[in-house]
Short mmCIF file of C-alpha atoms in Angstrom, two decimals:
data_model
loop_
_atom_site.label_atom_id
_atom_site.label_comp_id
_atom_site.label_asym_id
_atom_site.label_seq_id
_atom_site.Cartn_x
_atom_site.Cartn_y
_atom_site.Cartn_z
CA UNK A 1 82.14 111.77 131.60
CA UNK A 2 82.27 114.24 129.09
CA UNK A 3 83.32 113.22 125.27
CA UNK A 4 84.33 115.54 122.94
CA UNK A 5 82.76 115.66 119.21
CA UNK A 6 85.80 114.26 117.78
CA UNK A 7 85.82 111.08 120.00
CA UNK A 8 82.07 110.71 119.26
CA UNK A 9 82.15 110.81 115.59
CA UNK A 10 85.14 108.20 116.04
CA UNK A 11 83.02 106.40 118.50
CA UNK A 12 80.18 106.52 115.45
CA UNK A 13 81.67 105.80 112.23
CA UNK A 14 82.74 102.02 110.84
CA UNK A 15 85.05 101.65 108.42
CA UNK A 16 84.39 99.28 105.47
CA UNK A 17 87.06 97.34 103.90
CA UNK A 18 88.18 99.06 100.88
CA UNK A 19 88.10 97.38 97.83
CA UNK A 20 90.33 96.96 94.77
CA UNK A 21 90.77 100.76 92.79
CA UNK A 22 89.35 100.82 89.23
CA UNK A 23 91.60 102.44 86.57
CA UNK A 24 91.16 105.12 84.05
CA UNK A 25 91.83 104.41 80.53
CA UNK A 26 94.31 107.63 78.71
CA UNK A 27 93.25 109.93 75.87
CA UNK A 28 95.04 107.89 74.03
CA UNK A 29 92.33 105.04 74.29
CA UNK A 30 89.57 107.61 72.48
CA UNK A 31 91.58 108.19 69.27
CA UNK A 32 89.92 105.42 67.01
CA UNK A 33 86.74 107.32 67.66
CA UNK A 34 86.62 109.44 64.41
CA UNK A 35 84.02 111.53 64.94
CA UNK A 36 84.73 114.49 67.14
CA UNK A 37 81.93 114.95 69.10
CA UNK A 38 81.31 111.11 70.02
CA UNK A 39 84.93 110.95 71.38
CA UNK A 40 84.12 113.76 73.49
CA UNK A 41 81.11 112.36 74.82
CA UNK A 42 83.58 109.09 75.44
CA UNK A 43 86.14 110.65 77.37
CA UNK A 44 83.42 112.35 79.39
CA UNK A 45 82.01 109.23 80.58
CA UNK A 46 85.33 107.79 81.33
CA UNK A 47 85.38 110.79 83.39
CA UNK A 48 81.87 109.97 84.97
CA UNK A 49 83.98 107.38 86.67
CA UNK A 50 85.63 109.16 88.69
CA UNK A 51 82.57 111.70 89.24
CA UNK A 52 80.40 108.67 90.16
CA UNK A 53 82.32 107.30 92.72
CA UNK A 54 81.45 107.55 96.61
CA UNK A 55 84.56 109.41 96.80
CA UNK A 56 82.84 112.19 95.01
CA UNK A 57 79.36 111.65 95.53
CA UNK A 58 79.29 111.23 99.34
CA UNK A 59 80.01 114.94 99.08
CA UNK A 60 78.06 115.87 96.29
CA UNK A 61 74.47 115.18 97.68
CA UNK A 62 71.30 116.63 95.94
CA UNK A 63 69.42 117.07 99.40
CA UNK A 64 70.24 116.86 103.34
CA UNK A 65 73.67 116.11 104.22
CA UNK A 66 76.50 114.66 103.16
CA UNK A 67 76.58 110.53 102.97
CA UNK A 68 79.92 108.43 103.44
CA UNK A 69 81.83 105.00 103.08
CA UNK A 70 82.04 102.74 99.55
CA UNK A 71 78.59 102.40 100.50
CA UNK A 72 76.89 105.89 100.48
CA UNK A 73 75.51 105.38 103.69
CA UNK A 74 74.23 108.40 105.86
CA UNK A 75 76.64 110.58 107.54
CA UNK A 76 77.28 109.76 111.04
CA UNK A 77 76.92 111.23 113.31
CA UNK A 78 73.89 113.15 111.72
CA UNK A 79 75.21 116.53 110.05
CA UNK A 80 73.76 119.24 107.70
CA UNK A 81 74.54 121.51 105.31
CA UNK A 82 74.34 124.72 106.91
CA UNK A 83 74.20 127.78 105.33
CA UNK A 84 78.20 127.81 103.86
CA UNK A 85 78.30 124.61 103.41
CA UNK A 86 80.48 123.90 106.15
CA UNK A 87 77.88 122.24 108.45
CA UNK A 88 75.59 123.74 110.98
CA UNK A 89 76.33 126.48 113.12
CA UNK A 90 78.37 125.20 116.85
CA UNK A 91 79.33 121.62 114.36
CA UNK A 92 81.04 123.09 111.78
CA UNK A 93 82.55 120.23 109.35
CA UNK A 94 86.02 120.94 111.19
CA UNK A 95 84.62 120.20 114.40
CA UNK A 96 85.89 116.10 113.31
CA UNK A 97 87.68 116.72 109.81
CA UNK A 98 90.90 118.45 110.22
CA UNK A 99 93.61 119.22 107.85
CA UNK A 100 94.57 115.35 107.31
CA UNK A 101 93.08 111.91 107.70
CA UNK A 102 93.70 110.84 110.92
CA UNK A 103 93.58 106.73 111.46
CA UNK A 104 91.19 105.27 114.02
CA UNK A 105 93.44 104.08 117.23
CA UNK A 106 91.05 101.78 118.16
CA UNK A 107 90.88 99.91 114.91
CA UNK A 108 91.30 99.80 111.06
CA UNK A 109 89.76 103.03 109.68
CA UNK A 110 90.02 106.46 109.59
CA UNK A 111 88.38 109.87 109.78
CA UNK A 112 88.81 111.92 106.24
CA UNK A 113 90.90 115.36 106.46
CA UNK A 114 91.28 117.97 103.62
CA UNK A 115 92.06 122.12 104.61
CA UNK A 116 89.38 123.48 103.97
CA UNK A 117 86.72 120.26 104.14
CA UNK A 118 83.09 121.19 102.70
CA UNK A 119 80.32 120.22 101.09
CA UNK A 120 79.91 121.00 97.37
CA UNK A 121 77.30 123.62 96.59
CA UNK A 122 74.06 122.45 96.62
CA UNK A 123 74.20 123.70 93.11
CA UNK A 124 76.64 121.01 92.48
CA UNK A 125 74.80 117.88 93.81
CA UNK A 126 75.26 114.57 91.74
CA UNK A 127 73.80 111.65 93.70
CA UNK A 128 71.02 110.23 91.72
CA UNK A 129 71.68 112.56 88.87
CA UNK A 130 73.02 110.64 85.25
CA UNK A 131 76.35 111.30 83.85
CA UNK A 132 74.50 113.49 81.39
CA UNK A 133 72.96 115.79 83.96
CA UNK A 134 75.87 115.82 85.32
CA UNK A 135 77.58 116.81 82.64
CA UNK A 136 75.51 119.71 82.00
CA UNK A 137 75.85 121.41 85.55
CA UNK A 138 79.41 121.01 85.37
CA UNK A 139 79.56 123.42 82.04
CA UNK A 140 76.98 125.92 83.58
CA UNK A 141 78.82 129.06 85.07
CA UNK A 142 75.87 130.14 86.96
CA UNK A 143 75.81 126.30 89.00
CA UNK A 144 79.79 125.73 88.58
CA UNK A 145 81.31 128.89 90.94
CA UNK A 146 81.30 130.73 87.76
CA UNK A 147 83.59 128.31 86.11
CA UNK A 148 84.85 128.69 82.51
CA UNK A 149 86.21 125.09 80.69
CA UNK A 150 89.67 126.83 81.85
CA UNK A 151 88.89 127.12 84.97
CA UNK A 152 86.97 123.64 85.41
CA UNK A 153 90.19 122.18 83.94
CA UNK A 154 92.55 124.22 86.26
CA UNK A 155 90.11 122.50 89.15
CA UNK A 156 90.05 119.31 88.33
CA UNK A 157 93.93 118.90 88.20
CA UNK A 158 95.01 121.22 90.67
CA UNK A 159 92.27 121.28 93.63
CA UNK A 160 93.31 119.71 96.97
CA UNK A 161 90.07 118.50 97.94
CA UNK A 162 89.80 117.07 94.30
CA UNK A 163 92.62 115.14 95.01
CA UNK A 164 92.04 114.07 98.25
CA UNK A 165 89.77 111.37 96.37
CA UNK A 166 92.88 109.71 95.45
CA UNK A 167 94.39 109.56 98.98
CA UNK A 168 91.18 109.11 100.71
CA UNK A 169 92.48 107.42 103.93
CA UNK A 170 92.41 103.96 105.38
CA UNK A 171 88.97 102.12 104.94
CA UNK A 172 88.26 103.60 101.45
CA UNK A 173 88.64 103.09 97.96
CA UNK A 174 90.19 105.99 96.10
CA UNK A 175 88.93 107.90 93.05
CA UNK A 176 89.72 105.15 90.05
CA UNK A 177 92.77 106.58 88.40
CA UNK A 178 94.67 109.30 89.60
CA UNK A 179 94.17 113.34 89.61
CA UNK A 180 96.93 113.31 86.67
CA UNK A 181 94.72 110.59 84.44
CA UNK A 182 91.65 112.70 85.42
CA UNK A 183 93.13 115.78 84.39
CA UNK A 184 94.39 114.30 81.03
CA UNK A 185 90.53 113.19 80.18
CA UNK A 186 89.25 116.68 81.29
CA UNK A 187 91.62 118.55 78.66
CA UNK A 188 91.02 116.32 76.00
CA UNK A 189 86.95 116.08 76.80
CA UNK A 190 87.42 120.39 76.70
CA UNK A 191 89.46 120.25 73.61
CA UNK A 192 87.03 117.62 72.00
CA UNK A 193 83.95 120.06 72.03
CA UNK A 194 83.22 118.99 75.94
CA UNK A 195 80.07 117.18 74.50
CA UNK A 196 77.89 115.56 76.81
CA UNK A 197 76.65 112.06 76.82
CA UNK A 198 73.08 111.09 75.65
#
């Protein structure tokens, strides 16, 4: 009987309850903080909850391949990088993740879709890093795609694949917030100084 990858990885991956979404406080919330530079360090780590989540993280690994669920737990079936980031050669990451999310038929669940789906650089890896590391490779051009604060900004409220951590798909938690709230903290972290947390 032959199965094709698609059925497999459906065959392979369980869905974990999702559980309640966290929230984002506004801008708005930072205001009593009078000095400049410790607000923007604020409203970056109100952003660090959104860049800590799995919904980020899963695809943001440091090493290996890409991990999944609420719980971080190893992609399956097994994948890697591959050279573009796109998975190896013959298993591409579209060989299971198409253009949507697509439910499970068999059960609660359901495989993640984005056009174009990919790993982040390996330039860009979070997991295990602190918000502060983070931080820091997010402002650096030569790790960020050549991003300026501009650009970053312009990413963070406009990228599909961004948002997709707010529609994630049955089975998962979103992004806390939304891609609007996110956005908000991002301009006022850049017009803040975009300091960096100790």
């Amino acid at each position: 009987m032959k199965t094709s990858f698609r059925a497999l990885a459906v065959l392979l991956m369980v869905a974990a309850p999702a559980t309640a979404q966290e929230t984002l406080q506004p801008p708005a919330a930072f205001d009593g903080i009078t000095d400049q530079t410790a607000r923007s360090a604020a409203l970056f780590e109100e952003m660090g909850k959104v860049l800590q989540s799995p919904r980020c993280l899963n695809c943001h690994p440091v090493t290996g391949g890409p991990t999944q669920g609420d719980d971080m737990h190893p992609h399956m079936p097994p994948v890697v990088r591959g050279e573009a980031d796109f998975g190896a050669p013959g298993m591409n990451c579209s060989t299971c993740h198409g253009s949507e999310n697509v439910s499970f038929a068999t059960g609660p669940g359901s495989i993640p879709g984005h056009e174009p789906w990919a790993l982040a650089p390996l330039s860009m890896g979070w997991q295990g890093l602190s918000l502060s590391e983070i931080c820091v490779q997010l402002k650096d051009p030569a790790r960020n795609g050549n991003r300026d604060l501009e650009a970053l900004y312009k990413h963070n409220a406009t990228d599909g694949l961004v948002g997709w951590g707010w529609e994630p798909g049955e089975g998962r938690t979103p992004a806390p917030g939304s891609q609007a709230e996110f956005a908000a903290l991002t301009r006022a972290w850049i017009d803040t100084g975009s300091a960096c947390p100790q």
